[in-house]
Short mmCIF file of C-alpha atoms and ligand atoms in Angstrom, two decimals:
data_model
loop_
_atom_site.label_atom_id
_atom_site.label_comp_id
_atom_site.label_asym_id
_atom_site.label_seq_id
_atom_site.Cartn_x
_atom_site.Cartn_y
_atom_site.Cartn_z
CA UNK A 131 0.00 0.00 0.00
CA UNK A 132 1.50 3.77 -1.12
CA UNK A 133 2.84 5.73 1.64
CA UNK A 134 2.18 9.21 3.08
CA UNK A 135 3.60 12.16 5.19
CA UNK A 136 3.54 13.06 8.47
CA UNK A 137 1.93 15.90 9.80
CA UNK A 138 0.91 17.29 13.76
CA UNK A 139 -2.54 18.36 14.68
CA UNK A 140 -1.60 22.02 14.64
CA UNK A 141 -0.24 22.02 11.21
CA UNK A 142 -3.20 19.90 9.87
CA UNK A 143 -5.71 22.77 11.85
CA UNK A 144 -3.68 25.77 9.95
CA UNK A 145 -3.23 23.90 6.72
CA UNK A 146 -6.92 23.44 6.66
CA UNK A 147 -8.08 27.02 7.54
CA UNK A 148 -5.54 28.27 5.05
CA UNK A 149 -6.73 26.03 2.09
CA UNK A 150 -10.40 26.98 2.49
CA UNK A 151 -9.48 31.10 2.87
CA UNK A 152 -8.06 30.77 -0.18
CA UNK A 153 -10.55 29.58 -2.08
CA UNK A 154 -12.71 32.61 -0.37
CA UNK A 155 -14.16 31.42 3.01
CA UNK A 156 -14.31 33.25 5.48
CA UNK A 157 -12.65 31.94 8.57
CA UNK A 158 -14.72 31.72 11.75
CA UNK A 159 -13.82 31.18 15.10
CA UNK A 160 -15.12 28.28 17.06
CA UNK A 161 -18.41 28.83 18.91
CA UNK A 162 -19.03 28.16 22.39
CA UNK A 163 -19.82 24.64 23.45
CA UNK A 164 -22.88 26.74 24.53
CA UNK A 165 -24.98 27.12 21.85
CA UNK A 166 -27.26 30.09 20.88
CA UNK A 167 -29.43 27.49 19.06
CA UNK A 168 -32.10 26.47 21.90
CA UNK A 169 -32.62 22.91 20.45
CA UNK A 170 -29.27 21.92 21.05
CA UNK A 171 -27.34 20.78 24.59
CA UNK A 172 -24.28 21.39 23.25
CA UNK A 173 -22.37 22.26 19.51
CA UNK A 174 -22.11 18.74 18.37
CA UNK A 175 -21.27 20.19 14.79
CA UNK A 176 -19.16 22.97 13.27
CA UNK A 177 -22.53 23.96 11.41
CA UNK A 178 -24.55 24.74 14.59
CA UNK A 179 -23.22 28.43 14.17
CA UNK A 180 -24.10 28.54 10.96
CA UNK A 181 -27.81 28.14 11.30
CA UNK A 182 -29.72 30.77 10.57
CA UNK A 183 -27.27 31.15 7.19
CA UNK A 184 -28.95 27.79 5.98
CA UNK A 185 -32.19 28.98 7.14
CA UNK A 186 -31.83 32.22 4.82
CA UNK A 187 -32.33 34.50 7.98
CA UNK A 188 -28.78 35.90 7.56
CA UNK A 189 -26.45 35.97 4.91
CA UNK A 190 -22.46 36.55 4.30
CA UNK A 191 -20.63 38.69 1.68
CA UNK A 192 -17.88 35.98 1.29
CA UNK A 193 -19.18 32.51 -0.79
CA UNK A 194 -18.77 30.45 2.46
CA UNK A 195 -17.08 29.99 5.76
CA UNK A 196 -14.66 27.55 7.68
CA UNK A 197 -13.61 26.89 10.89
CA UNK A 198 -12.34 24.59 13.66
CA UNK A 199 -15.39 23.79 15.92
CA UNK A 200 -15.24 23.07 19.73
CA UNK A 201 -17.61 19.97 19.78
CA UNK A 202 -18.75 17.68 22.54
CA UNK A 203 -20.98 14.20 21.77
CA UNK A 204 -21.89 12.27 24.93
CA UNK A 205 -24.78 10.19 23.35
CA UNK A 206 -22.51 7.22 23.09
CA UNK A 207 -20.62 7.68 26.96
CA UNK A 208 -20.50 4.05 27.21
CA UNK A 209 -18.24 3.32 24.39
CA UNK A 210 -15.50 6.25 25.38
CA UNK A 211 -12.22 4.45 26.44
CA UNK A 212 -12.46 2.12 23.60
CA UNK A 213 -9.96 2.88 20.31
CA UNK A 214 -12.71 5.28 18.77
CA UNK A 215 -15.12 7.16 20.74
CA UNK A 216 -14.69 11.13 21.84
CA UNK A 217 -16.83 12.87 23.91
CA UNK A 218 -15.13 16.56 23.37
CA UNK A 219 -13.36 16.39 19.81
CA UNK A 220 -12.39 19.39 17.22
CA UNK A 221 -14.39 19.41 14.07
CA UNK A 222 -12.40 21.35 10.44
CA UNK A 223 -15.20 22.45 8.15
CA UNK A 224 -16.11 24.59 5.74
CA UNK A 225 -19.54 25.84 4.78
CA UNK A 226 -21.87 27.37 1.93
CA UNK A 227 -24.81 29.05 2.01
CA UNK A 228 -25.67 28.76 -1.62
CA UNK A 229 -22.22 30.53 -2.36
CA UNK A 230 -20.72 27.16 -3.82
CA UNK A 231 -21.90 23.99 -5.16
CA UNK A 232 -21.98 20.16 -4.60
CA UNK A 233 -19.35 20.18 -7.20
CA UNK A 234 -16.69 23.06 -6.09
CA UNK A 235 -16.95 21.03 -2.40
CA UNK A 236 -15.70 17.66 -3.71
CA UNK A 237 -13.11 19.17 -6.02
CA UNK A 238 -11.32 21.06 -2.78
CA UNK A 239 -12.29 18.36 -0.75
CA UNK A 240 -10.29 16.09 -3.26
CA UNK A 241 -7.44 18.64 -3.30
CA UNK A 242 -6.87 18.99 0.11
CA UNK A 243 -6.73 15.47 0.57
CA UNK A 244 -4.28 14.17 -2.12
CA UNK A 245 -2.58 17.59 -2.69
CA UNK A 246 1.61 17.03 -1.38
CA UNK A 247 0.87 20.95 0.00
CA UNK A 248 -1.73 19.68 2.25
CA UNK A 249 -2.39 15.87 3.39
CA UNK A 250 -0.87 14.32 0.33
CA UNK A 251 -2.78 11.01 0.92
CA UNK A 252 -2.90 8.71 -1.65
CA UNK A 253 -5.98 7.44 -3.92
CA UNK A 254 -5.94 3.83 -3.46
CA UNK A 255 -6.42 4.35 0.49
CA UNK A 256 -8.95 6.59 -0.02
CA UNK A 257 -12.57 5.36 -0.33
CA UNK A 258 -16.04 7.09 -0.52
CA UNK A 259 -19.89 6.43 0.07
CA UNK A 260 -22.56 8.57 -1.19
CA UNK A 261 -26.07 8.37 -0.09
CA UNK A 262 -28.43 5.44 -1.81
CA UNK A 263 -29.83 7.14 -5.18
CA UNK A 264 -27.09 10.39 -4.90
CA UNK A 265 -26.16 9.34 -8.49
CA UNK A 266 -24.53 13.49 -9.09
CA UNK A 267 -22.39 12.76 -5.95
CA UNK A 268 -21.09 9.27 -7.32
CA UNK A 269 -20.73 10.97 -10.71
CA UNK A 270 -18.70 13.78 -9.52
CA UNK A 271 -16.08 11.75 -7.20
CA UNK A 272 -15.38 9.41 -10.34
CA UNK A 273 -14.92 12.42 -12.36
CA UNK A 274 -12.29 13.53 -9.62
CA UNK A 275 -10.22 10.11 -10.52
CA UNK A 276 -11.78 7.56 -7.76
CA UNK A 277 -12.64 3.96 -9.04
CA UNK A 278 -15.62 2.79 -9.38
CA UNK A 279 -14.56 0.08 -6.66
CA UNK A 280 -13.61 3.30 -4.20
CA UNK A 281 -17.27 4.27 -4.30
CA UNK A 282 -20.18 2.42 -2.69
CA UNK A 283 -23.94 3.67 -1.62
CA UNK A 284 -25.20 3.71 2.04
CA UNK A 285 -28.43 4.31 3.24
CA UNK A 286 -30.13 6.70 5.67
CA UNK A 287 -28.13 5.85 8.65
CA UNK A 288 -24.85 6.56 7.45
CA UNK A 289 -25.43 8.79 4.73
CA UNK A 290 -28.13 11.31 5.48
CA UNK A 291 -26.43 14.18 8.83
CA UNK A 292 -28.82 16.24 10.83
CA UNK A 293 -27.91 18.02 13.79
CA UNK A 294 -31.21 17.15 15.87
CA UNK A 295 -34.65 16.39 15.54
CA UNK A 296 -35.53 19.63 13.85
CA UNK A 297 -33.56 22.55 11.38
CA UNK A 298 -31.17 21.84 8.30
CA UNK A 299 -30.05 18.50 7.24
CA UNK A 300 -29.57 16.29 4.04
CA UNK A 301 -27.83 13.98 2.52
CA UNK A 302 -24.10 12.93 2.97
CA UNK A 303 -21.01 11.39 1.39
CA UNK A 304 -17.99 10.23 3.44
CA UNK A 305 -14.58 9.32 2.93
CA UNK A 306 -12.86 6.73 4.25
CA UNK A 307 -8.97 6.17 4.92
CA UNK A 308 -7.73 2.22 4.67
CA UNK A 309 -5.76 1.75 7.14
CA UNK A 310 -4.63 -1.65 6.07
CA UNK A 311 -5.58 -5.14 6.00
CA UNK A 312 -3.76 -5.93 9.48
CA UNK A 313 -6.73 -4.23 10.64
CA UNK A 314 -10.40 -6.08 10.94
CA UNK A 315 -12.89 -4.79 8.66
CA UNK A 316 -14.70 -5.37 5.29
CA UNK A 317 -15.40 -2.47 4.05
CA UNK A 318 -16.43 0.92 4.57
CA UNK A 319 -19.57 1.50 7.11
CA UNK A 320 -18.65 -1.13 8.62
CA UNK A 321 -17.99 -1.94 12.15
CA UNK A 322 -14.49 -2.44 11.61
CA UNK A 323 -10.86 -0.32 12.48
CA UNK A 324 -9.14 -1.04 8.96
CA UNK A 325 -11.90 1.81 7.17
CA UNK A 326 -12.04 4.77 9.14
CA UNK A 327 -14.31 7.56 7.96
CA UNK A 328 -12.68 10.90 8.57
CA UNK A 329 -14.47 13.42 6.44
CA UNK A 330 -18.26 13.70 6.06
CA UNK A 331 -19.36 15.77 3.28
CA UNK A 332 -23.31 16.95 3.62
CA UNK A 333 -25.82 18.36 1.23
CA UNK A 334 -27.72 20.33 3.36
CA UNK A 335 -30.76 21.10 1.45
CA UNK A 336 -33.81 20.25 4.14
CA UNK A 337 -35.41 22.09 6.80
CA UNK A 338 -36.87 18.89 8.85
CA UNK A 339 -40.02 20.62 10.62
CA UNK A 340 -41.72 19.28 14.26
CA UNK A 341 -44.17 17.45 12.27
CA UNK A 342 -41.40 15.18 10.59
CA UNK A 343 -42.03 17.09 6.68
CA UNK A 344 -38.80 18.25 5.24
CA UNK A 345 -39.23 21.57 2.78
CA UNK A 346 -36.58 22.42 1.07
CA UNK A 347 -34.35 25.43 2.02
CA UNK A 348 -33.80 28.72 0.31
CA UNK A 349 -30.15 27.38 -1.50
CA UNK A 350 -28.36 24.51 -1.40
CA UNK A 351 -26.11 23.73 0.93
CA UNK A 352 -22.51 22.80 2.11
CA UNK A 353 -21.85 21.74 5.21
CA UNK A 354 -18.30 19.32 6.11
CA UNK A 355 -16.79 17.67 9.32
CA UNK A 356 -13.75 16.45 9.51
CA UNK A 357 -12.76 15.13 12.83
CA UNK A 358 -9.51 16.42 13.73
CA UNK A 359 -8.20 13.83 16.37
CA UNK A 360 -9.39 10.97 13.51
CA UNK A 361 -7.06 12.79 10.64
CA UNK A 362 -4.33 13.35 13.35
CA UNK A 363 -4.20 9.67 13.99
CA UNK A 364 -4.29 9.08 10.31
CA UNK A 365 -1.79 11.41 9.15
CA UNK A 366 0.41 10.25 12.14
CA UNK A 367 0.21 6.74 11.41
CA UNK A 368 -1.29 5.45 14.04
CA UNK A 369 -4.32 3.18 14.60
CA UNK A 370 -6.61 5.30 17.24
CA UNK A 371 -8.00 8.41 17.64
CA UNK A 372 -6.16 8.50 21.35
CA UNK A 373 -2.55 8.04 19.76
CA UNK A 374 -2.83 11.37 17.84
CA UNK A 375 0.04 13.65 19.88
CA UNK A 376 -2.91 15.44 21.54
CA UNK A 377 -4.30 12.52 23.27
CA UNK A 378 -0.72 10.78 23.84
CA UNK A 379 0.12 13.79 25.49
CA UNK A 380 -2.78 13.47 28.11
CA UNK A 381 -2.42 9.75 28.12
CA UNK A 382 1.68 10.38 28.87
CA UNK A 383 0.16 12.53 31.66
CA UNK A 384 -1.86 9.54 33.21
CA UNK A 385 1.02 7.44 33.06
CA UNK A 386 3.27 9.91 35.32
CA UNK A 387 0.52 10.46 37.55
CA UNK A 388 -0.18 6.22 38.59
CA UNK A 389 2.97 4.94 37.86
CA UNK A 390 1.07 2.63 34.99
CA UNK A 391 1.95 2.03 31.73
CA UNK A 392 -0.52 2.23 28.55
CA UNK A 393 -0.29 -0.25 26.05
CA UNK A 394 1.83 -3.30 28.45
CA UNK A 395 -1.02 -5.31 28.69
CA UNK A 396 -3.75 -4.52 30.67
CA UNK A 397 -7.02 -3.76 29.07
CA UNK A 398 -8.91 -2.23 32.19
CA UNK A 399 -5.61 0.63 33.03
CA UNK A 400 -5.69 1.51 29.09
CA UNK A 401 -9.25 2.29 28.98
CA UNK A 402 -8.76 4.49 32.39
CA UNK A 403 -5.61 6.65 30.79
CA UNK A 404 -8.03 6.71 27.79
CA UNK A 405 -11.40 7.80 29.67
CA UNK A 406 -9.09 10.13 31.68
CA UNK A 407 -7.56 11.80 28.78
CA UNK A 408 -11.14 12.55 26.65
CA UNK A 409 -13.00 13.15 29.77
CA UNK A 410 -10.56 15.86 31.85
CA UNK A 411 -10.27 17.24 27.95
CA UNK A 412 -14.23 18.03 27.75
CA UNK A 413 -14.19 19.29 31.46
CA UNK A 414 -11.93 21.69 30.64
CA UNK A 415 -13.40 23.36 27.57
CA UNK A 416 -16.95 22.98 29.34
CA UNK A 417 -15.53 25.06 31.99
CA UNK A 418 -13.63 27.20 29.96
CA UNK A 419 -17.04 27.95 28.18
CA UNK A 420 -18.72 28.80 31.24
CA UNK A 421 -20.45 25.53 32.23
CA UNK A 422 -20.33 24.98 35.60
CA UNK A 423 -21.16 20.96 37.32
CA UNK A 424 -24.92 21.21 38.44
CA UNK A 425 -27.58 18.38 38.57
CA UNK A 426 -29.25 19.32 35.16
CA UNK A 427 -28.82 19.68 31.24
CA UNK A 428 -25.16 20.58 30.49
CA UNK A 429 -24.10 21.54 33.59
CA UNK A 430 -25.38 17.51 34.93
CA UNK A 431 -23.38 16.33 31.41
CA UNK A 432 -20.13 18.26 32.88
CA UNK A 433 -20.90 16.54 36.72
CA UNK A 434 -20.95 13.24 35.20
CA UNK A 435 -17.84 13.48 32.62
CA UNK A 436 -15.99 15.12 35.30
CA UNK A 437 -16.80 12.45 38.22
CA UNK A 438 -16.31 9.59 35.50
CA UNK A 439 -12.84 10.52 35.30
CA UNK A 440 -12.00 10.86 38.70
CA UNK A 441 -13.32 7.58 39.52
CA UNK A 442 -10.82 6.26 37.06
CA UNK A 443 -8.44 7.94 38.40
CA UNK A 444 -8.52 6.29 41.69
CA UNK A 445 -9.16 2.70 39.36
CA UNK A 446 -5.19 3.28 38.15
CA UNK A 447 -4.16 4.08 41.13
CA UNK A 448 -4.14 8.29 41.57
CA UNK A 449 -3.85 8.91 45.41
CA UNK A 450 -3.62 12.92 45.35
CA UNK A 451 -5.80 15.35 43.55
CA UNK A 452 -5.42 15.46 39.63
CA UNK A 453 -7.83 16.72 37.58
CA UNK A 454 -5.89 20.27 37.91
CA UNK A 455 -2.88 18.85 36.40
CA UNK A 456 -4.46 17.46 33.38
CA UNK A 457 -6.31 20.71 32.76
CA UNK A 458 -2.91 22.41 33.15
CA UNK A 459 -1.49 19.93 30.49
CA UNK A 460 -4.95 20.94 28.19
CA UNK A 461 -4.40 24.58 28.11
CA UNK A 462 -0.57 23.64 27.55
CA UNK A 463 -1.56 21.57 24.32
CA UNK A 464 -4.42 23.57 23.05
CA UNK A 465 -4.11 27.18 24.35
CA UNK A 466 -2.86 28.51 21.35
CA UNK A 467 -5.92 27.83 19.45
CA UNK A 468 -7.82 28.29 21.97
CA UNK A 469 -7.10 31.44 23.63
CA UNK A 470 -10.23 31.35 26.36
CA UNK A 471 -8.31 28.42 27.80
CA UNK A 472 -5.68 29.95 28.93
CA UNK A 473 -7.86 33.03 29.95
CA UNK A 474 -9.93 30.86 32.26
CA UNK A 475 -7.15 28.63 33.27
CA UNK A 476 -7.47 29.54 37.23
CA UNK A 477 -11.14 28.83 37.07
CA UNK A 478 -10.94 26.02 35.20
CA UNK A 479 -8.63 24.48 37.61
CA UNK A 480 -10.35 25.88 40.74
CA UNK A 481 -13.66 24.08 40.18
CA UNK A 482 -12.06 21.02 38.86
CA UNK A 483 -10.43 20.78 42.22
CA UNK A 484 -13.84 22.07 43.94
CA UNK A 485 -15.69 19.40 42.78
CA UNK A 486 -13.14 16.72 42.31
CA UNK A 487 -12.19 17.27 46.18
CA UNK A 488 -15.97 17.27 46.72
CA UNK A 489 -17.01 13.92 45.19
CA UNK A 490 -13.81 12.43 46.53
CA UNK A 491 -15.35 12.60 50.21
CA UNK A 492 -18.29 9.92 49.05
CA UNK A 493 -16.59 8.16 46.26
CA UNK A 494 -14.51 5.77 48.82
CA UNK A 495 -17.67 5.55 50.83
CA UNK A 496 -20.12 4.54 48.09
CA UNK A 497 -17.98 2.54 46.25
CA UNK A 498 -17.58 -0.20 49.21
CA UNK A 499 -21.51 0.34 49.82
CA UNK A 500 -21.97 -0.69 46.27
CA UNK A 501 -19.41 -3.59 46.34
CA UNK A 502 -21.17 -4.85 49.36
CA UNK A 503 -24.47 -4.65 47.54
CA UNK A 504 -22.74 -6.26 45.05
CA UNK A 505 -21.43 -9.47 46.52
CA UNK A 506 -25.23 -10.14 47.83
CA UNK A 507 -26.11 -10.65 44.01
CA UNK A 508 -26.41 -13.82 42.49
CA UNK A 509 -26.22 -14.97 38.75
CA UNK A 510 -27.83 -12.39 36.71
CA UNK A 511 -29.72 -10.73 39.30
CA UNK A 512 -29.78 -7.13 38.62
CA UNK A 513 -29.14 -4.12 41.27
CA UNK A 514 -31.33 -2.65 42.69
CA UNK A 515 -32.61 0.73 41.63
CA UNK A 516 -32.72 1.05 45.26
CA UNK A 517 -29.44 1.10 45.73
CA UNK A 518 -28.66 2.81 42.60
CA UNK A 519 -30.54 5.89 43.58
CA UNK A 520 -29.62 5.80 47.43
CA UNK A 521 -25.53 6.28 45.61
CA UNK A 522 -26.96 8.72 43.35
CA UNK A 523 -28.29 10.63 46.41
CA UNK A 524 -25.81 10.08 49.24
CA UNK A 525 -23.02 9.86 47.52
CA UNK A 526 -23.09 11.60 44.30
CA UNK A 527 -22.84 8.75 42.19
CA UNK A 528 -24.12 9.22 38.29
CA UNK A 529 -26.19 6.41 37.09
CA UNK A 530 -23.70 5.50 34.39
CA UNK A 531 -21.13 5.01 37.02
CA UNK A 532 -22.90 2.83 39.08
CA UNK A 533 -24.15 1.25 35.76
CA UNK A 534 -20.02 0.74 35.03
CA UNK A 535 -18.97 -0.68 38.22
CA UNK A 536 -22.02 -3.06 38.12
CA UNK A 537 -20.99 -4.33 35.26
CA UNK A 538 -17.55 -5.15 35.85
CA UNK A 539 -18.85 -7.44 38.80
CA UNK A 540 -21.62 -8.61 36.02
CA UNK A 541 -24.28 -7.42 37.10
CA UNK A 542 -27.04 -4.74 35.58
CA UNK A 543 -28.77 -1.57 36.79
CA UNK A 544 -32.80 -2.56 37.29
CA UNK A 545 -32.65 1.54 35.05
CA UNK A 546 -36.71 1.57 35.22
CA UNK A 547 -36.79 1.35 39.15
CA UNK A 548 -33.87 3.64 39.53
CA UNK A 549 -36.08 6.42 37.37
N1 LIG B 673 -22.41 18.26 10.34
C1 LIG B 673 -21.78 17.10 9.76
C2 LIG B 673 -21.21 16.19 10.81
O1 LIG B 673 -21.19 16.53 11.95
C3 LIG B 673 -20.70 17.53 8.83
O2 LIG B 673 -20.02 18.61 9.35
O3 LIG B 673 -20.79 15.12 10.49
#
């Protein structure tokens, strides 16, 4: 299989923002993690800024925009700590408000991807999925050079991107990096590591209303993702989205702080230094954006993430209070792009410790009430919801933690009696 550079996560950031200013975006700063949009938690997508462009309300001189998006994704907490799975993540984009077409996207899209002046990656790794009957978007990449082979049609799941229930969406067409056969996987889609999506190109040309019907918008749309910790990984040569240098960084961090090592063996301490290094990430930009741990919405998101990760802190072996240090290490790696890190740096760290010092009180406490509760279990009897909510109340513990520790003794949450 061909070969490719090497580049870091700061030069891939720049390169990007560079490539799409010169072909007339406009560069944006990221948004807050707090969106203006009232239907949304949290930005889960560079194009939640960008709203009320797709919606016609407001319009730009220049034909589009880009930019590097703060994001945070916590439908899927469960999985974080395995190879893949964010919760906080960057998101490169660029946008179009009817200012450029289907076309123009694929052709920079293309050139930013195989140019040697910006990822240089070569064709035969590079494979792409349009939506079921998108026969223009199949058209065009094969146009661009990509074998018929390179290009296969998903359906609905995969290939149709809306930010929530309601507002702009459409359909999609991603493209996938092979990473290599010594890496499971069939083909792209699938549940495999060896095709890894990394750029998701939409057509945003709905308006999905609250009664499910979908008019079209005033123009046609633009609106890409590419996740920047995925590319990073790819354009570094390694197999996860946690050895990008970001996240080895924060995972290097882990290692100094309980004396483990990542990658010599042990499942269970790799997924810690993993959950550690994603969730003491998020907390930081959270509270960097102003989100402060609460027991609802965002602020109950933050509580959890942030409690999560000191929990596995303690599971590697952290005696002393942490979360400070990796938050230091954060603003370290990522202050230069984002400046209200470092501007926020001595409340960021001050409520970390607040709360971290706070939960640490009933974490010891709780967790050998819930181990004795535990033991009493037999076969697949489930826990109580009981119990669950009496370490939910006393003790501070979030659902999905007690959910966690149950299952490592192999044992499940009775969820409905809980609520
Ligand atoms: N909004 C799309 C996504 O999040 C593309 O940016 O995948």
């Amino acid at each position: 299989m061909s070969n490719y550079k090497t580049m870091t996560t700061a030069e891939i950031r720049e390169n990007f923002l560079a490539f799409f200013e010169s072909k007339g975006c406009k560069v944006y700063p990221s948004s807050s993690l707090v969106p203006s949009d009232p239907s949304l938690l949290l930005a889960n997508a560079g194009m939640n800024q960008f709203k009320e462009y797709y919606q016609g309300i407001k319009t730009m001189k220049e034909i589009g925009a880009t930019s590097c998006q703060k994001c945070l994704r916590t439908n899927d907490i469960d999985n974080i700590g395995d190879n893949r799975h964010l919760s906080f993540f960057e998101m490169l984009g660029n946008f179009s408000f009817g200012g450029y077409t289907k076309r123009d996207a694929c052709t920079w899209a293309m050139e930013f991807i195989s140019s040697p002046e910006h990822l240089g990656l070569p064709l035969d790794r590079l494979y792409f999925t349009v939506f079921t009957d998108d026969d223009e978007a199949a058209e065009i990449w094969h146009s661009l050079g990509v074998a018929e082979d390179h290009i296969s049609r998903l359906g609905e799941e995969d290939n149709f991107w809306a930010a929530g229930p309601t507002g702009p969406c459409g359909p999609c067409s991603e493209i996938y990096f092979d990473q290599g056969p010594e890496f499971s996987g069939e083909k792209p889609g699938d549940d495999g590591d060896r095709y890894l999506e990394f750029w998701n190109l939409v057509f945003t040309q709905y308006d999905r209303q609250e009664d499910g019907s979908m008019p079209e918008l005033p123009h046609r749309n633009i609106d890409t993702g590419m996740g920047l910790e995925r590319i990073a990984a790819i354009m570094q040569h390694a197999g996860s989205n946690y050895e990008g240098d970001i996240m080895t960084s924060l995972i290097e961090l882990g290692e100094k702080l309980s004396g483990k090592h990542y990658q010599a063996g042990n499942e269970e301490v790799d997924r810690s230094l993993r959950i550690l290094a994603d969730h003491s990430r998020a907390v930081s930009f959270m509270i960097g954006d102003g989100i402060l741990p609460g027991n609802e919405g965002r602020s109950y998101i933050l509580r959890r993430l942030l409690r999560r990760a000191v929990y596995h802190g303690r599971l590697v072996g952290i005696q002393k209070t942490f979360m400070a240090e990796y938050a230091d290490e954060v603003v370290r790696l990522l202050g230069d792009a984002y400046p209200e890190l470092v501007e926020k740096r001595a409340l960021i760290e001050g409520i970390l410790t607040a709360e971290e010092e706070r939960f640490g009180t009933t974490l010891e406490a709780g967790e050998s009430k819930l181990e004795d509760e535990l033991k009493k279990l037999t076969g697949d009897e489930r826990l109580s919801g009981d119990v669950a909510f009496l370490l939910h109340d006393t003790y501070g513990f979030p659902i999905d933690l007690t959910r966690e520790i149950a299952a490592r003794a192999g044992h499940v949450v009775n969820e409905a009696q809980f609520e």
